[in-house]
Amino acid sequence: MSTDDIATLPDHRLLSLLDESRMIIVCGPGGVGKTTTAAALGVLAATHFAKRVLVLTVDPARRLATALGLVALGNAEVPVHLDRARGTLTMAMIDTKSSWDDMVRRHAPDERTRDRVLENELYRTLTSRFVHSHDYVVTERLFEAREGGGYDLVVVDTPPSRSALSVLDAPRRMEQFFSSRLLKLLTAPTQSRLLSLASRPFFVVADRILGAAFLSDIAEFFTLFRTMEGPIVARSRRVGSLLAEESTKYAVVTSPEPVAMREAKFLVDELRRRNHRLAAVVANRLVPVRLGDGALKRAVGLEASLADPVGQLAPPERRRLEVLVACEREIAAISAQHGSAVQRIADWGALVVTGEDRGGDITDTASLLALGESLRTRVTTERQE
Ligand SMILES: Nc1ncnc2c1ncn2[C@@H]1O[C@H](COP(=O)(O)OP(=O)(O)OP(=O)(O)O)[C@@H](O)[C@H]1O
Ligand SMILES: [Mg+2]
């Protein structure tokens, strides 16, 4: 089969999904179009519904970010102009460092604690260098976006594959962190316990290499951080339950390449294992229908005119036709591969939405809407596993 054999259904299912959800979390392997799809879903929702839509993105491709005015703004929420939209669209990038700083400003019990945390070396290193430090701030941003009451739909872009799962696990991990014995040991009753650890061999060496400031920074950081335990744990719990709500849906994006599909299937299984509501799998960057449709027929037709003994083709004309035949055959072969990839994805048992490769980059709201519209009109039937 080829992409032109994909059964297309009336387009209401993707739109119903956008209409019914309050949060859509877009996950997938690296580079398959998660950020683009999240933005396209946001544009589609704001165009069709009188909703206030927020798209929270992670690290968008530079040209898209520039086109949407996201580059210089870090964490700020930017209104995006759409022609003929019924609702409004706002986009924001999740900047890890500034999100942590905002969180400390919000939760610190007093100004002194706030300033000491912000100036603490360990805090600075943790928030700017550690990959997982991103996960928790996404939680904070989700809380603000949902509980702030400003938005009807929040579309959340995530980092590639397994990191998306660690974003989803972040609320629970944060709670575990605060109740951990290690934190209690480090902070109770005062810093003295930690500082007394400093006489142990590891710390003696650490102290020599890293300087005494390192140890006191650790002690200070954990002690100060604990003063924010109450609000942080409360929010983590709330976000944990938001992630599991009926109106929170998950979409997995994949390309038709085998490596991406393996990773996407892993995500699908993990989301289900965690009882998250997988609403759709988006098979992105498929051969466009206008190219794939009838490519084989066109190749066969051209071959017939090449074989025609009566028509004497001039050599340049013959060569031109041969090139065209080769192109059509190649398109037909890729289209067939994509068609069977989509069929395999349909076996995963979720709604499959197909997205065409639109050539070049997708860098403005018009091309995002065009992608969104093509997504909603190429919904395929799903088969149950
Ligand atoms: N359907 C499409 N047609 C054409 N180009 C596309 C399509 N989808 C995505 N792209 C392009 O592919 C590139 C990667 O897309 P994107 O940044 O959305 O991927 P991602 O999955 O978010 O990547 P990462 O894992 O790095 O975050 C971008 O240049 C984007 O414009
Ligand atoms: Mg991305």
GROMACS .gro file of C-alpha atoms and ligand atoms in nm:
model
  417
    1MET     CA    1   0.000   0.000   0.000
    2SER     CA    2   0.107   0.364  -0.036
    3THR     CA    3   0.017   0.688   0.138
    4ASP     CA    4  -0.274   0.730  -0.107
    5ASP     CA    5  -0.430   0.413   0.037
    6ILE     CA    6  -0.452   0.564   0.385
    7ALA     CA    7  -0.817   0.584   0.474
    8THR     CA    8  -0.904   0.941   0.555
    9LEU     CA    9  -1.192   1.008   0.786
   10PRO     CA   10  -1.395   1.325   0.819
   11ASP     CA   11  -1.171   1.571   0.992
   12HIS     CA   12  -1.367   1.626   1.310
   13ARG     CA   13  -1.163   1.401   1.538
   14LEU     CA   14  -0.852   1.613   1.573
   15LEU     CA   15  -1.066   1.924   1.611
   16SER     CA   16  -1.279   1.751   1.878
   17LEU     CA   17  -0.960   1.659   2.058
   18LEU     CA   18  -0.849   2.024   2.054
   19ASP     CA   19  -1.193   2.133   2.167
   20GLU     CA   20  -1.226   1.885   2.453
   21SER     CA   21  -0.876   1.907   2.599
   22ARG     CA   22  -0.745   2.156   2.849
   23MET     CA   23  -0.390   2.037   2.814
   24ILE     CA   24  -0.219   1.846   2.532
   25ILE     CA   25   0.129   1.713   2.597
   26VAL     CA   26   0.328   1.649   2.282
   27CYS     CA   27   0.607   1.391   2.314
   28GLY     CA   28   0.826   1.206   2.068
   29PRO     CA   29   1.178   1.112   1.957
   30GLY     CA   30   1.434   1.381   1.871
   31GLY     CA   31   1.393   1.592   1.561
   32VAL     CA   32   1.062   1.447   1.434
   33GLY     CA   33   0.866   1.772   1.461
   34LYS     CA   34   0.736   1.789   1.821
   35THR     CA   35   0.786   2.163   1.855
   36THR     CA   36   0.643   2.225   1.509
   37THR     CA   37   0.342   2.001   1.577
   38ALA     CA   38   0.274   2.161   1.917
   39ALA     CA   39   0.282   2.506   1.754
   40ALA     CA   40   0.064   2.387   1.463
   41LEU     CA   41  -0.193   2.241   1.705
   42GLY     CA   42  -0.196   2.572   1.894
   43VAL     CA   43  -0.250   2.771   1.572
   44LEU     CA   44  -0.524   2.529   1.462
   45ALA     CA   45  -0.706   2.547   1.797
   46ALA     CA   46  -0.692   2.927   1.817
   47THR     CA   47  -0.808   2.954   1.455
   48HIS     CA   48  -1.110   2.727   1.492
   49PHE     CA   49  -1.225   2.792   1.847
   50ALA     CA   50  -1.286   3.101   2.056
   51LYS     CA   51  -1.026   2.977   2.303
   52ARG     CA   52  -0.730   3.134   2.471
   53VAL     CA   53  -0.449   2.898   2.374
   54LEU     CA   54  -0.098   2.883   2.517
   55VAL     CA   55   0.183   2.684   2.356
   56LEU     CA   56   0.474   2.617   2.591
   57THR     CA   57   0.774   2.525   2.380
   58VAL     CA   58   1.116   2.386   2.454
   59ASP     CA   59   1.402   2.500   2.242
   60PRO     CA   60   1.223   2.582   1.913
   61ALA     CA   61   1.425   2.587   1.590
   62ARG     CA   62   1.584   2.930   1.567
   63ARG     CA   63   1.402   3.045   1.255
   64LEU     CA   64   1.062   2.953   1.399
   65ALA     CA   65   1.147   3.124   1.727
   66THR     CA   66   1.258   3.437   1.544
   67ALA     CA   67   0.948   3.441   1.325
   68LEU     CA   68   0.726   3.415   1.632
   69GLY     CA   69   0.920   3.679   1.824
   70LEU     CA   70   1.034   3.430   2.088
   71VAL     CA   71   1.408   3.472   2.075
   72ALA     CA   72   1.501   3.759   2.299
   73LEU     CA   73   1.217   3.707   2.539
   74GLY     CA   74   1.331   3.403   2.737
   75ASN     CA   75   1.046   3.309   2.961
   76ALA     CA   76   0.801   3.579   2.856
   77GLU     CA   77   0.463   3.491   2.709
   78VAL     CA   78   0.431   3.638   2.360
   79PRO     CA   79   0.096   3.700   2.186
   80VAL     CA   80   0.110   3.565   1.831
   81HIS     CA   81  -0.091   3.740   1.561
   82LEU     CA   82  -0.315   3.511   1.357
   83ASP     CA   83  -0.528   3.610   1.061
   84ARG     CA   84  -0.897   3.527   1.095
   85ALA     CA   85  -0.864   3.351   1.430
   86ARG     CA   86  -1.162   3.296   1.656
   87GLY     CA   87  -0.944   3.270   1.964
   88THR     CA   88  -0.604   3.394   2.076
   89LEU     CA   89  -0.263   3.231   2.069
   90THR     CA   90   0.021   3.295   2.310
   91MET     CA   91   0.357   3.124   2.292
   92ALA     CA   92   0.627   3.096   2.552
   93MET     CA   93   0.963   2.930   2.567
   94ILE     CA   94   1.065   2.744   2.877
   95ASP     CA   95   1.394   2.894   2.980
   96THR     CA   96   1.526   2.673   3.257
   97LYS     CA   97   1.737   2.927   3.441
   98SER     CA   98   1.481   3.207   3.448
   99SER     CA   99   1.201   2.965   3.540
  100TRP     CA  100   1.399   2.848   3.845
  101ASP     CA  101   1.467   3.207   3.945
  102ASP     CA  102   1.097   3.293   3.909
  103MET     CA  103   1.010   2.994   4.121
  104VAL     CA  104   1.250   3.096   4.398
  105ARG     CA  105   1.111   3.450   4.391
  106ARG     CA  106   0.761   3.311   4.423
  107HIS     CA  107   0.820   3.059   4.699
  108ALA     CA  108   1.097   3.203   4.914
  109PRO     CA  109   0.956   3.284   5.258
  110ASP     CA  110   1.137   3.621   5.271
  111GLU     CA  111   1.362   3.846   5.067
  112ARG     CA  112   1.678   3.746   5.246
  113THR     CA  113   1.626   3.375   5.175
  114ARG     CA  114   1.538   3.460   4.815
  115ASP     CA  115   1.860   3.654   4.760
  116ARG     CA  116   2.076   3.396   4.931
  117VAL     CA  117   1.934   3.115   4.717
  118LEU     CA  118   1.974   3.316   4.396
  119GLU     CA  119   2.335   3.394   4.481
  120ASN     CA  120   2.423   3.042   4.596
  121GLU     CA  121   2.686   2.883   4.368
  122LEU     CA  122   2.542   2.534   4.393
  123TYR     CA  123   2.198   2.666   4.302
  124ARG     CA  124   2.342   2.839   3.997
  125THR     CA  125   2.523   2.528   3.882
  126LEU     CA  126   2.226   2.299   3.943
  127THR     CA  127   1.982   2.518   3.758
  128SER     CA  128   2.197   2.596   3.459
  129ARG     CA  129   2.391   2.274   3.403
  130PHE     CA  130   2.183   1.979   3.517
  131VAL     CA  131   1.961   1.833   3.250
  132HIS     CA  132   1.694   1.726   3.495
  133SER     CA  133   1.666   2.073   3.639
  134HIS     CA  134   1.455   2.143   3.333
  135ASP     CA  135   1.196   1.883   3.429
  136TYR     CA  136   1.079   2.044   3.745
  137VAL     CA  137   1.045   2.394   3.600
  138VAL     CA  138   0.814   2.255   3.334
  139THR     CA  139   0.596   2.142   3.624
  140GLU     CA  140   0.598   2.492   3.765
  141ARG     CA  141   0.511   2.645   3.430
  142LEU     CA  142   0.225   2.400   3.381
  143PHE     CA  143   0.089   2.490   3.720
  144GLU     CA  144   0.102   2.863   3.641
  145ALA     CA  145  -0.050   2.815   3.296
  146ARG     CA  146  -0.340   2.606   3.423
  147GLU     CA  147  -0.408   2.755   3.764
  148GLY     CA  148  -0.345   3.114   3.657
  149GLY     CA  149  -0.679   3.088   3.478
  150GLY     CA  150  -0.562   3.277   3.170
  151TYR     CA  151  -0.589   2.989   2.922
  152ASP     CA  152  -0.850   2.742   2.801
  153LEU     CA  153  -0.600   2.513   2.633
  154VAL     CA  154  -0.229   2.464   2.703
  155VAL     CA  155  -0.025   2.272   2.444
  156VAL     CA  156   0.304   2.153   2.589
  157ASP     CA  157   0.609   2.070   2.380
  158THR     CA  158   0.860   1.839   2.549
  159PRO     CA  159   1.228   1.751   2.508
  160PRO     CA  160   1.305   1.434   2.306
  161SER     CA  161   1.175   1.092   2.406
  162ARG     CA  162   1.279   0.960   2.739
  163SER     CA  163   1.335   1.310   2.874
  164ALA     CA  164   0.963   1.369   2.822
  165LEU     CA  165   0.898   1.087   3.066
  166SER     CA  166   1.126   1.243   3.322
  167VAL     CA  167   0.929   1.568   3.285
  168LEU     CA  168   0.615   1.370   3.364
  169ASP     CA  169   0.784   1.205   3.662
  170ALA     CA  170   0.919   1.533   3.798
  171PRO     CA  171   0.631   1.617   4.034
  172ARG     CA  172   0.659   1.279   4.207
  173ARG     CA  173   1.039   1.299   4.221
  174MET     CA  174   1.025   1.643   4.377
  175GLU     CA  175   0.799   1.512   4.651
  176GLN     CA  176   1.030   1.216   4.708
  177PHE     CA  177   1.326   1.450   4.722
  178PHE     CA  178   1.178   1.653   5.006
  179SER     CA  179   1.091   1.344   5.203
  180SER     CA  180   1.427   1.177   5.136
  181ARG     CA  181   1.657   1.078   5.417
  182LEU     CA  182   1.947   1.239   5.239
  183LEU     CA  183   1.788   1.581   5.247
  184LYS     CA  184   1.699   1.534   5.613
  185LEU     CA  185   2.053   1.430   5.688
  186LEU     CA  186   2.193   1.725   5.501
  187THR     CA  187   1.973   1.982   5.663
  188ALA     CA  188   1.875   1.862   6.009
  189PRO     CA  189   1.891   2.002   6.264
  190THR     CA  190   2.123   2.270   6.125
  191GLN     CA  191   2.410   2.279   5.885
  192SER     CA  192   2.637   2.140   6.153
  193ARG     CA  193   2.568   1.780   6.055
  194LEU     CA  194   2.688   1.841   5.703
  195LEU     CA  195   2.981   2.040   5.819
  196SER     CA  196   3.080   1.760   6.054
  197LEU     CA  197   3.074   1.530   5.752
  198ALA     CA  198   3.346   1.753   5.621
  199SER     CA  199   3.600   1.568   5.830
  200ARG     CA  200   3.538   1.248   5.630
  201PRO     CA  201   3.794   1.156   5.364
  202PHE     CA  202   3.574   1.234   5.062
  203PHE     CA  203   3.492   1.574   5.192
  204VAL     CA  204   3.848   1.645   5.293
  205VAL     CA  205   3.953   1.582   4.935
  206ALA     CA  206   3.650   1.769   4.798
  207ASP     CA  207   3.731   2.056   5.022
  208ARG     CA  208   4.087   2.068   4.897
  209ILE     CA  209   3.986   2.053   4.535
  210LEU     CA  210   3.677   2.266   4.543
  211GLY     CA  211   3.743   2.493   4.837
  212ALA     CA  212   3.561   2.532   5.166
  213ALA     CA  213   3.300   2.750   4.996
  214PHE     CA  214   3.178   2.444   4.808
  215LEU     CA  215   3.073   2.260   5.124
  216SER     CA  216   2.910   2.559   5.285
  217ASP     CA  217   2.728   2.631   4.959
  218ILE     CA  218   2.587   2.279   4.965
  219ALA     CA  219   2.477   2.309   5.323
  220GLU     CA  220   2.328   2.652   5.268
  221PHE     CA  221   2.152   2.553   4.949
  222PHE     CA  222   1.973   2.253   5.096
  223THR     CA  223   1.883   2.435   5.413
  224LEU     CA  224   1.739   2.729   5.222
  225PHE     CA  225   1.569   2.507   4.971
  226ARG     CA  226   1.386   2.331   5.250
  227THR     CA  227   1.220   2.656   5.351
  228MET     CA  228   1.027   2.634   5.022
  229GLU     CA  229   0.918   2.276   5.076
  230GLY     CA  230   0.552   2.352   5.156
  231PRO     CA  231   0.452   2.541   4.840
  232ILE     CA  232   0.674   2.333   4.612
  233VAL     CA  233   0.535   2.002   4.733
  234ALA     CA  234   0.178   2.133   4.717
  235ARG     CA  235   0.228   2.240   4.356
  236SER     CA  236   0.397   1.914   4.264
  237ARG     CA  237   0.094   1.725   4.392
  238ARG     CA  238  -0.142   1.949   4.203
  239VAL     CA  239   0.054   1.913   3.878
  240GLY     CA  240   0.076   1.537   3.935
  241SER     CA  241  -0.303   1.528   3.937
  242LEU     CA  242  -0.332   1.771   3.642
  243LEU     CA  243  -0.119   1.533   3.437
  244ALA     CA  244  -0.364   1.253   3.510
  245GLU     CA  245  -0.685   1.451   3.453
  246GLU     CA  246  -0.947   1.345   3.200
  247SER     CA  247  -0.896   1.668   3.001
  248THR     CA  248  -0.518   1.620   2.978
  249LYS     CA  249  -0.429   1.433   2.660
  250TYR     CA  250  -0.104   1.307   2.519
  251ALA     CA  251   0.009   1.304   2.157
  252VAL     CA  252   0.317   1.117   2.037
  253VAL     CA  253   0.483   1.250   1.723
  254THR     CA  254   0.701   1.028   1.507
  255SER     CA  255   0.850   1.024   1.159
  256PRO     CA  256   0.808   0.711   0.943
  257GLU     CA  257   1.174   0.615   1.000
  258PRO     CA  258   1.227   0.280   1.182
  259VAL     CA  259   1.451   0.426   1.456
  260ALA     CA  260   1.203   0.703   1.536
  261MET     CA  261   0.913   0.459   1.529
  262ARG     CA  262   1.082   0.225   1.776
  263GLU     CA  263   1.135   0.514   2.014
  264ALA     CA  264   0.780   0.640   1.960
  265LYS     CA  265   0.638   0.294   2.034
  266PHE     CA  266   0.839   0.284   2.355
  267LEU     CA  267   0.682   0.618   2.454
  268VAL     CA  268   0.333   0.499   2.364
  269ASP     CA  269   0.381   0.193   2.587
  270GLU     CA  270   0.525   0.398   2.872
  271LEU     CA  271   0.244   0.653   2.859
  272ARG     CA  272  -0.010   0.374   2.871
  273ARG     CA  273   0.174   0.203   3.155
  274ARG     CA  274   0.147   0.528   3.350
  275ASN     CA  275  -0.226   0.547   3.265
  276HIS     CA  276  -0.186   0.869   3.069
  277ARG     CA  277  -0.449   0.933   2.802
  278LEU     CA  278  -0.283   0.881   2.466
  279ALA     CA  279  -0.513   1.069   2.229
  280ALA     CA  280  -0.321   1.046   1.902
  281VAL     CA  281  -0.003   0.945   1.728
  282VAL     CA  282   0.109   1.197   1.468
  283ALA     CA  283   0.301   1.040   1.178
  284ASN     CA  284   0.487   1.345   1.053
  285ARG     CA  285   0.689   1.422   0.741
  286LEU     CA  286   0.516   1.175   0.511
  287VAL     CA  287   0.546   1.204   0.134
  288PRO     CA  288   0.281   1.462   0.037
  289VAL     CA  289  -0.036   1.311  -0.105
  290ARG     CA  290  -0.011   1.522  -0.420
  291LEU     CA  291   0.326   1.357  -0.496
  292GLY     CA  292   0.256   1.005  -0.373
  293ASP     CA  293  -0.090   0.974  -0.528
  294GLY     CA  294  -0.064   0.793  -0.858
  295ALA     CA  295   0.318   0.807  -0.877
  296LEU     CA  296   0.335   0.442  -0.979
  297LYS     CA  297   0.070   0.490  -1.248
  298ARG     CA  298   0.256   0.786  -1.385
  299ALA     CA  299   0.581   0.585  -1.394
  300VAL     CA  300   0.413   0.300  -1.580
  301GLY     CA  301   0.256   0.544  -1.830
  302LEU     CA  302   0.591   0.709  -1.895
  303GLU     CA  303   0.759   0.372  -1.938
  304ALA     CA  304   0.497   0.282  -2.199
  305SER     CA  305   0.581   0.588  -2.403
  306LEU     CA  306   0.952   0.505  -2.373
  307ALA     CA  307   0.886   0.155  -2.504
  308ASP     CA  308   0.667   0.277  -2.790
  309PRO     CA  309   0.845   0.161  -3.107
  310VAL     CA  310   0.651   0.400  -3.331
  311GLY     CA  311   0.724   0.726  -3.157
  312GLN     CA  312   1.088   0.795  -3.227
  313LEU     CA  313   1.205   0.987  -2.928
  314ALA     CA  314   1.506   1.212  -2.969
  315PRO     CA  315   1.782   1.105  -2.726
  316PRO     CA  316   1.751   1.413  -2.502
  317GLU     CA  317   1.375   1.360  -2.475
  318ARG     CA  318   1.431   0.992  -2.396
  319ARG     CA  319   1.680   1.079  -2.121
  320ARG     CA  320   1.438   1.331  -1.975
  321LEU     CA  321   1.162   1.071  -1.965
  322GLU     CA  322   1.395   0.814  -1.809
  323VAL     CA  323   1.479   1.057  -1.530
  324LEU     CA  324   1.110   1.125  -1.474
  325VAL     CA  325   1.034   0.752  -1.458
  326ALA     CA  326   1.311   0.703  -1.201
  327CYS     CA  327   1.174   0.992  -0.990
  328GLU     CA  328   0.817   0.867  -1.001
  329ARG     CA  329   0.930   0.515  -0.912
  330GLU     CA  330   1.131   0.648  -0.619
  331ILE     CA  331   0.840   0.857  -0.493
  332ALA     CA  332   0.613   0.555  -0.528
  333ALA     CA  333   0.859   0.340  -0.329
  334ILE     CA  334   0.895   0.595  -0.045
  335SER     CA  335   0.523   0.652  -0.044
  336ALA     CA  336   0.470   0.273  -0.011
  337GLN     CA  337   0.719   0.261   0.279
  338HIS     CA  338   0.540   0.548   0.450
  339GLY     CA  339   0.204   0.384   0.388
  340SER     CA  340   0.310   0.064   0.560
  341ALA     CA  341   0.475   0.263   0.842
  342VAL     CA  342   0.140   0.436   0.902
  343GLN     CA  343  -0.034   0.101   0.897
  344ARG     CA  344   0.207  -0.031   1.161
  345ILE     CA  345   0.146   0.280   1.370
  346ALA     CA  346  -0.228   0.218   1.338
  347ASP     CA  347  -0.164  -0.120   1.504
  348TRP     CA  348  -0.056   0.064   1.819
  349GLY     CA  349  -0.424   0.123   1.878
  350ALA     CA  350  -0.443   0.501   1.895
  351LEU     CA  351  -0.590   0.759   1.663
  352VAL     CA  352  -0.332   0.818   1.388
  353VAL     CA  353  -0.298   1.166   1.243
  354THR     CA  354  -0.075   1.207   0.941
  355GLY     CA  355   0.134   1.512   0.859
  356GLU     CA  356   0.292   1.578   0.523
  357ASP     CA  357   0.646   1.686   0.474
  358ARG     CA  358   0.603   2.041   0.358
  359GLY     CA  359   0.956   2.083   0.230
  360GLY     CA  360   1.192   2.342   0.375
  361ASP     CA  361   1.145   2.481   0.722
  362ILE     CA  362   0.819   2.569   0.884
  363THR     CA  363   0.887   2.915   1.007
  364ASP     CA  364   0.573   3.124   1.026
  365THR     CA  365   0.213   3.109   1.139
  366ALA     CA  366   0.083   3.061   0.783
  367SER     CA  367   0.293   2.748   0.732
  368LEU     CA  368   0.202   2.626   1.083
  369LEU     CA  369  -0.166   2.665   1.000
  370ALA     CA  370  -0.115   2.488   0.667
  371LEU     CA  371   0.050   2.199   0.852
  372GLY     CA  372  -0.229   2.201   1.114
  373GLU     CA  373  -0.497   2.193   0.846
  374SER     CA  374  -0.323   1.907   0.668
  375LEU     CA  375  -0.302   1.723   1.002
  376ARG     CA  376  -0.668   1.750   1.068
  377THR     CA  377  -0.767   1.635   0.722
  378ARG     CA  378  -0.549   1.325   0.717
  379VAL     CA  379  -0.681   1.137   1.013
  380THR     CA  380  -0.666   0.763   0.960
  381THR     CA  381  -0.864   0.487   1.117
  382GLU     CA  382  -0.695   0.326   1.411
  383ARG     CA  383  -0.697  -0.046   1.471
  384GLN     CA  384  -0.717  -0.195   1.816
  385GLU     CA  385  -0.420  -0.401   1.932
  386LIG     N1  386   0.586   1.836   0.837
  386LIG     C1  387   0.702   1.901   0.820
  386LIG     N2  388   0.740   1.944   0.697
  386LIG     C2  389   0.856   2.008   0.679
  386LIG     N3  390   0.944   2.037   0.775
  386LIG     C3  391   0.913   1.997   0.902
  386LIG     C4  392   0.791   1.929   0.930
  386LIG     N4  393   0.787   1.903   1.064
  386LIG     C5  394   0.901   1.953   1.114
  386LIG     N5  395   0.976   2.010   1.019
  386LIG     C6  396   1.110   2.073   1.033
  386LIG     O1  397   1.197   1.979   1.096
  386LIG     C7  398   1.286   2.044   1.186
  386LIG     C8  399   1.272   1.982   1.325
  386LIG     O2  400   1.141   2.011   1.373
  386LIG     P1  401   1.115   2.039   1.527
  386LIG     O3  402   1.209   2.138   1.584
  386LIG     O4  403   0.969   2.066   1.540
  386LIG     O5  404   1.148   1.894   1.584
  386LIG     P2  405   1.154   1.847   1.736
  386LIG     O6  406   1.099   1.709   1.739
  386LIG     O7  407   1.090   1.948   1.822
  386LIG     O8  408   1.312   1.846   1.757
  386LIG     P3  409   1.389   1.834   1.899
  386LIG     O9  410   1.379   1.690   1.938
  386LIG    O10  411   1.527   1.877   1.864
  386LIG    O11  412   1.319   1.926   1.995
  386LIG     C9  413   1.251   2.194   1.182
  386LIG    O12  414   1.339   2.256   1.094
  386LIG    C10  415   1.109   2.194   1.125
  386LIG    O13  416   1.080   2.312   1.053
  387MG      MG  417   1.169   2.058   1.985
   0.00000   0.00000   0.00000
